[in-house]
Each structure stands twice: as C-alpha cells, then as structure tokens.
C-alpha cells in the first residue's frame, strides 16, 4: 500500500473551518486507498503568541520551559485534526512527537532529530488508523521535551517520511508551490512542476519561504520526494526531487531577490598575504556570517575587499571591519545598506554557456549597475541597488522567457 505523509502548516489549520477542510482532504487520501500519516503545525500564529506571552513573564526564559510551552501549540492542532477526521468517519489518532518516537539530541529550542522509533506509528497504520503527529517537537533519551526551531514541522514530516519509507511527503501550505519568481513582483511567474533539492535549497536560502531548508537537506539525504502544494486549492504543486530525476535541467529555474543583505568594503588594503584571513577571522570570531566576497585590484600595492552580511549584523560587522582596517592600514571603510541581491538558480546552468552573459545583459539594458557578482555551479548572484531590485527580477525573468502564456488556474476545492 502507498504511504503518504502530509504536513499542514499553520495557516492550513488556522481555524475550525480550515481544520474541517483539511480533514476532508486527508479523509479522501485515506479513502483512495493510501496509508496516511499527518504532521501538523500549531494553528495560525499560535507559536508567535506563545513566544510573546513568554516575553511578558521574562526576557530570558529557561530554554527547557520554553520548549514545554511551545510544544503545546501543536498538541492543540493534532487533537482537533483527529476529531475532525472522526467526524468524516475516519479512524484517526493523534500523537505528540514523543509518543510518535521522535528522538532528538539534548538541545532545547533547536534540537536535531537523531532517530525515530516507528513501531507505534507503524502499528497504528497497520490497524487502519490515520496517525496525526505533532510537528516541531521530539523527546531526548532523558525524556525531556524539545523543539526543532521555528518552521521545524517541515523537518518532522520529511524525517517521518524517511523513517517510514513513505512514497511521498506532501507539504501543504498557503501558496501553490514554487514559482519562477515571486508572483507579487512578476504576475506572470510560472509554477514549477518540479525542481531539484539543490535548486530548492538555493531558493530557500535566498528567501523563497516555501520549505524550511533543513527539511530539504533531509529529503536530499534520504531521497524523499517532497510535493509542496496549497491546501487552499487543488493545484498539483511542485515536486522537489533529485536532479537526476528531473525531466529537464533548465539553465534558469527561478529568480530570487534578497533584501536582507548589506555591503561593506575595506579600501586600499595592502596587497600581501594574510590580510583577508585577518578580516574574515575577526568576523567569524564575532559569529558574523559573510555571504559574498570580492577582492578587486586597485593598483600594484593595494586592493579593495568588499563583502556582504545580513542586515541585522551590519553594526557589529562595521565595528569589526573598522578595527581591522585601522590595524592593517586600510585607507577607509565604506558601508551601504541600500543594496539587494538578485540571483538566478538553475541545475542546467553548467551546460548552458552564456547564462551569466544573458543575466548581465538584461541588467545592463535596464541601466542597472552590478556592484558585486558571485557564482556557484547552479547560481549566479548580483548585488545591485535596492530600489532597482524589482525591476531587475522582472527584466531577467523576461530575458530568460520564464513567463507562462497562461497564468495557472486552480480549481478551488472548498
Ligand atoms: N509552530 C512552529 C512555528 O511556528 C513550527 C512550524 O510551524 O513548523 O515555527
Ligand atoms: Mg509555522
């Protein structure tokens, strides 16, 4: 029998009506002859509200108690989903992460799943039950409740799918799937029928918030197919799978804009060994993540080094850079928060010469200046002025002809 793991996010179970609607979908999947394990997130903004409540008690909550609190959000939604399934005439039972055998490391607030003892879930499936498991939580070998970090229910679902050797892991969310670009920027953006794990990871880390990156890494490791789709319509969604299984590897699958970067630069640093090492070691010691780096040749004896960091690390990064700059005799430090990063991602880029040239030409034709460039095997990113980012995404989208003739229309199912 086919085993399907379905995960429903917070908006998909946001209120009683949504829960009833989701139960209909689960019931249908069961009636179609599948075994079904369901993973649910907390309803709507429950987790945010619990965090706010905690903040009213103490600015520095004990992490163990924080996990005890946050794990309750999912306990509410699993019980309600199970009840809604009973109303559909479906045998269903809800389980907390601990009851479902989800074993994690001893680390509160951000635990990794180490193992899943699947006997209980398997036994229930064999008896014909739909098993509804709380996402985002587990238990340590010392019987302490842990949570997996924000957005962790995706990882619960993929890990369960791997442990149970499920045929498919469906992640239900409030968007129809993964698009060639953000449809709010490019209204003709096309829904991608499939995408590789690595492309999805690049797009996820670039800010396309459809799947939690850790869940994609997990799926890649265990070869689990993920289908991301909306619980609000009957669309087919996007399947995330191994690159070798894609029907065609396109030079550009998607375009992402990242507004969360700022640029810093050290000017006229001496051209000798050890300078970059000193700067980036100092940043690393402060726990600052550096994204793009370029070193340009200014003259015979001096270089400029520019790099980007996350927007909320700007002040700390600037302090470190100014200190190092003074020590090594740089002529100055500049910083620019008015930047954004636009990236194209495509598994087939490696076999398509000229992809970078096409992107740069699209930007040039729109008189958009490129401040920094970085590349990987499946990604090309450019730092540009923040106010031009939407136009950049539109121009590149058009140049690679990613728009569909017809915008996908989905048949609403409620
Ligand atoms: N409820 C948790 C959160 O909001 C986990 C999840 O939704 O995946 O982060
Ligand atoms: Mg959530």
Coordinates of N, CA and C in Angstrom, one line a residue, residues 223-317:
X223 N 16.6 10.9 -0.1 CA 16.0 10.7 -1.4 C 14.4 10.7 -1.3
X224 N 13.9 11.5 -0.4 CA 12.4 11.6 -0.2 C 11.9 12.6 -1.2
X225 N 10.9 12.3 -2.0 CA 10.2 13.3 -2.8 C 9.3 14.1 -2.0
X226 N 9.4 15.5 -2.2 CA 8.5 16.4 -1.5 C 7.6 17.0 -2.5
X227 N 6.3 17.0 -2.2 CA 5.4 17.8 -3.1 C 4.9 19.0 -2.3
X228 N 5.3 20.2 -2.7 CA 4.8 21.4 -2.0 C 3.5 21.9 -2.7
X229 N 2.5 22.0 -2.0 CA 1.2 22.4 -2.7 C 0.3 23.2 -1.7
X230 N -0.7 23.8 -2.2 CA -1.6 24.6 -1.4 C -2.7 23.8 -0.8
X231 N -3.0 24.0 0.4 CA -4.2 23.4 1.0 C -5.5 24.2 0.7
X232 N -5.3 25.3 -0.1 CA -6.5 26.1 -0.4 C -7.0 25.9 -1.8
X233 N -6.3 25.1 -2.6 CA -6.8 24.8 -3.9 C -6.4 23.4 -4.3
X234 N -6.8 22.9 -5.5 CA -6.5 21.6 -5.9 C -5.3 21.5 -6.9
X235 N -4.5 22.5 -6.9 CA -3.3 22.6 -7.8 C -2.3 21.4 -7.5
X236 N -1.5 21.1 -8.5 CA -0.6 20.0 -8.4 C 0.7 20.3 -7.6
X237 N 1.0 21.6 -7.4 CA 2.2 22.0 -6.6 C 3.5 21.7 -7.4
X238 N 4.5 21.7 -6.6 CA 5.9 21.5 -7.2 C 6.5 20.3 -6.5
X239 N 7.1 19.4 -7.3 CA 7.8 18.2 -6.7 C 9.3 18.5 -6.6
X240 N 9.8 18.3 -5.4 CA 11.2 18.5 -5.2 C 11.9 17.2 -5.1
X241 N 12.9 16.9 -6.0 CA 13.5 15.6 -6.1 C 14.9 15.7 -6.6
X242 N 15.6 14.5 -6.7 CA 17.0 14.5 -7.1 C 17.2 15.1 -8.5
X243 N 18.3 15.8 -8.8 CA 18.5 16.4 -10.0 C 18.5 15.4 -11.2
X244 N 18.9 14.2 -10.9 CA 19.0 13.2 -12.0 C 17.6 12.7 -12.4
X245 N 16.6 13.0 -11.6 CA 15.2 12.6 -11.9 C 14.4 13.7 -12.6
X246 N 15.0 14.8 -12.7 CA 14.3 15.9 -13.4 C 14.1 15.7 -14.9
X247 N 12.9 16.1 -15.4 CA 12.7 15.9 -16.8 C 13.6 16.7 -17.7
X248 N 13.8 17.9 -17.3 CA 14.9 18.7 -18.0 C 15.5 19.6 -17.0
X249 N 16.8 19.7 -17.1 CA 17.6 20.6 -16.2 C 17.7 22.0 -16.9
X250 N 16.9 22.9 -16.4 CA 16.9 24.2 -17.1 C 18.1 25.1 -16.7
X251 N 18.6 26.0 -17.6 CA 19.6 26.9 -17.1 C 19.2 27.8 -16.0
X252 N 17.9 28.2 -16.1 CA 17.3 29.0 -15.0 C 16.0 28.5 -14.6
X253 N 15.9 28.0 -13.4 CA 14.6 27.6 -12.9 C 13.8 28.7 -12.2
X254 N 14.6 29.5 -11.5 CA 13.9 30.6 -10.7 C 14.8 31.7 -10.4
X255 N 14.2 32.8 -10.1 CA 14.9 34.1 -9.8 C 14.5 34.5 -8.4
X256 N 15.5 34.8 -7.5 CA 15.1 35.3 -6.2 C 15.8 36.6 -5.9
X257 N 15.1 37.4 -5.1 CA 15.6 38.7 -4.6 C 15.8 38.5 -3.1
X258 N 16.9 39.0 -2.7 CA 17.2 39.0 -1.2 C 17.5 40.4 -0.8
X259 N 16.6 40.9 0.1 CA 16.7 42.3 0.5 C 17.4 42.4 1.9
X260 N 17.9 41.3 2.3 CA 18.4 41.2 3.7 C 19.9 41.3 3.7
X261 N 20.5 41.9 2.7 CA 22.0 42.0 2.7 C 22.4 43.4 2.7
X262 N 23.6 43.6 3.4 CA 24.2 45.0 3.3 C 25.7 44.8 2.8
X263 N 26.2 45.8 2.3 CA 27.6 45.7 1.7 C 28.6 46.5 2.6
X264 N 29.7 46.0 2.8 CA 30.8 46.7 3.5 C 32.0 46.6 2.6
X265 N 32.9 47.5 2.7 CA 34.2 47.4 2.0 C 35.3 48.1 2.7
X266 N 36.5 47.4 2.6 CA 37.7 48.0 3.2 C 38.5 48.5 2.0
X267 N 38.9 49.7 2.0 CA 39.5 50.3 0.9 C 41.0 50.4 1.0
X268 N 41.7 50.1 -0.1 CA 43.2 50.2 -0.2 C 43.9 49.5 0.9
X269 N 43.6 48.2 0.9 CA 44.4 47.4 1.9 C 45.7 46.9 1.2
X270 N 46.7 46.7 2.0 CA 48.0 46.3 1.4 C 47.8 45.0 0.7
X271 N 48.5 44.8 -0.5 CA 48.4 43.6 -1.3 C 49.5 42.6 -0.8
X272 N 49.2 42.0 0.3 CA 50.1 41.0 0.8 C 49.4 39.8 1.5
X273 N 50.1 38.7 1.7 CA 49.3 37.6 2.3 C 48.8 37.8 3.7
X274 N 47.7 37.3 4.0 CA 47.2 37.3 5.4 C 46.2 38.4 5.7
X275 N 45.9 39.3 4.8 CA 45.0 40.4 5.0 C 43.6 39.9 5.1
X276 N 43.2 39.2 4.0 CA 41.8 38.6 4.0 C 41.6 37.7 5.2
X277 N 42.6 36.9 5.5 CA 42.5 35.9 6.6 C 42.2 36.7 7.9
X278 N 42.9 37.8 8.1 CA 42.7 38.6 9.3 C 41.3 39.1 9.4
X279 N 40.8 39.7 8.4 CA 39.5 40.3 8.4 C 38.4 39.3 8.6
X280 N 38.4 38.2 7.8 CA 37.3 37.3 7.9 C 37.4 36.4 9.2
X281 N 38.6 36.2 9.7 CA 38.7 35.5 11.0 C 38.1 36.4 12.1
X282 N 38.4 37.7 12.0 CA 37.8 38.6 13.1 C 36.2 38.6 13.0
X283 N 35.7 38.5 11.7 CA 34.3 38.5 11.6 C 33.7 37.2 12.1
X284 N 34.4 36.1 11.7 CA 34.0 34.8 12.2 C 33.9 34.6 13.7
X285 N 35.0 35.2 14.3 CA 35.0 35.2 15.8 C 33.9 35.9 16.4
X286 N 33.3 36.8 15.7 CA 32.1 37.5 16.2 C 30.8 36.8 15.9
X287 N 31.0 35.7 15.2 CA 29.8 34.9 14.8 C 29.0 35.5 13.6
X288 N 29.7 36.4 12.8 CA 29.0 37.0 11.7 C 29.2 36.2 10.4
X289 N 28.1 35.9 9.8 CA 28.1 35.1 8.6 C 28.3 36.1 7.4
X290 N 29.3 35.7 6.6 CA 29.6 36.6 5.4 C 29.1 35.8 4.2
X291 N 28.4 36.5 3.3 CA 27.8 35.9 2.1 C 28.8 36.1 0.9
X292 N 28.7 37.2 0.2 CA 29.5 37.4 -1.0 C 30.8 38.1 -0.6
X293 N 31.9 37.8 -1.3 CA 33.1 38.5 -1.1 C 33.7 38.8 -2.5
X294 N 34.2 40.0 -2.6 CA 35.1 40.3 -3.8 C 36.3 41.1 -3.4
X295 N 37.4 40.7 -4.1 CA 38.6 41.5 -3.8 C 39.0 42.1 -5.2
X296 N 39.1 43.3 -5.3 CA 39.5 43.9 -6.6 C 40.9 44.5 -6.5
X297 N 41.5 44.5 -7.7 CA 42.9 45.0 -7.8 C 42.9 46.5 -8.1
X298 N 43.3 47.3 -7.1 CA 43.3 48.7 -7.3 C 44.5 49.2 -8.0
X299 N 45.7 48.8 -7.5 CA 46.9 49.2 -8.1 C 48.0 48.1 -7.9
X300 N 49.2 48.5 -7.9 CA 50.2 47.5 -7.7 C 50.3 47.0 -6.3
X301 N 50.0 47.9 -5.3 CA 50.3 47.6 -3.9 C 49.0 47.5 -3.0
X302 N 47.9 47.8 -3.6 CA 46.7 47.8 -2.8 C 45.5 47.2 -3.4
X303 N 44.6 46.7 -2.6 CA 43.3 46.1 -3.1 C 42.2 46.7 -2.3
X304 N 41.0 46.5 -2.8 CA 39.8 46.8 -2.1 C 39.1 45.4 -1.8
X305 N 38.6 45.2 -0.6 CA 37.8 44.0 -0.3 C 36.4 44.4 0.1
X306 N 35.5 43.9 -0.7 CA 34.1 44.2 -0.3 C 33.4 42.8 0.0
X307 N 32.4 42.9 0.9 CA 31.6 41.7 1.2 C 30.2 42.1 1.7
X308 N 29.4 41.1 1.8 CA 28.0 41.4 2.3 C 27.8 40.5 3.5
X309 N 26.9 41.1 4.4 CA 26.5 40.4 5.6 C 25.0 40.6 5.8
X310 N 24.3 39.9 6.6 CA 22.9 40.0 6.9 C 22.7 41.4 7.5
X311 N 21.5 42.0 7.1 CA 21.2 43.4 7.5 C 21.3 43.6 9.0
X312 N 20.8 42.6 9.8 CA 20.8 42.8 11.3 C 22.2 42.7 11.9
X313 N 23.2 42.3 11.1 CA 24.6 42.2 11.6 C 25.5 43.4 11.2
X314 N 24.8 44.3 10.5 CA 25.6 45.5 9.9 C 26.4 46.2 11.0
X315 N 25.8 46.6 12.1 CA 26.5 47.4 13.1 C 27.7 46.6 13.6
X316 N 27.5 45.4 14.0 CA 28.6 44.6 14.5 C 29.7 44.4 13.5
X317 N 29.3 44.1 12.2 CA 30.3 43.9 11.2 C 31.1 45.1 10.9

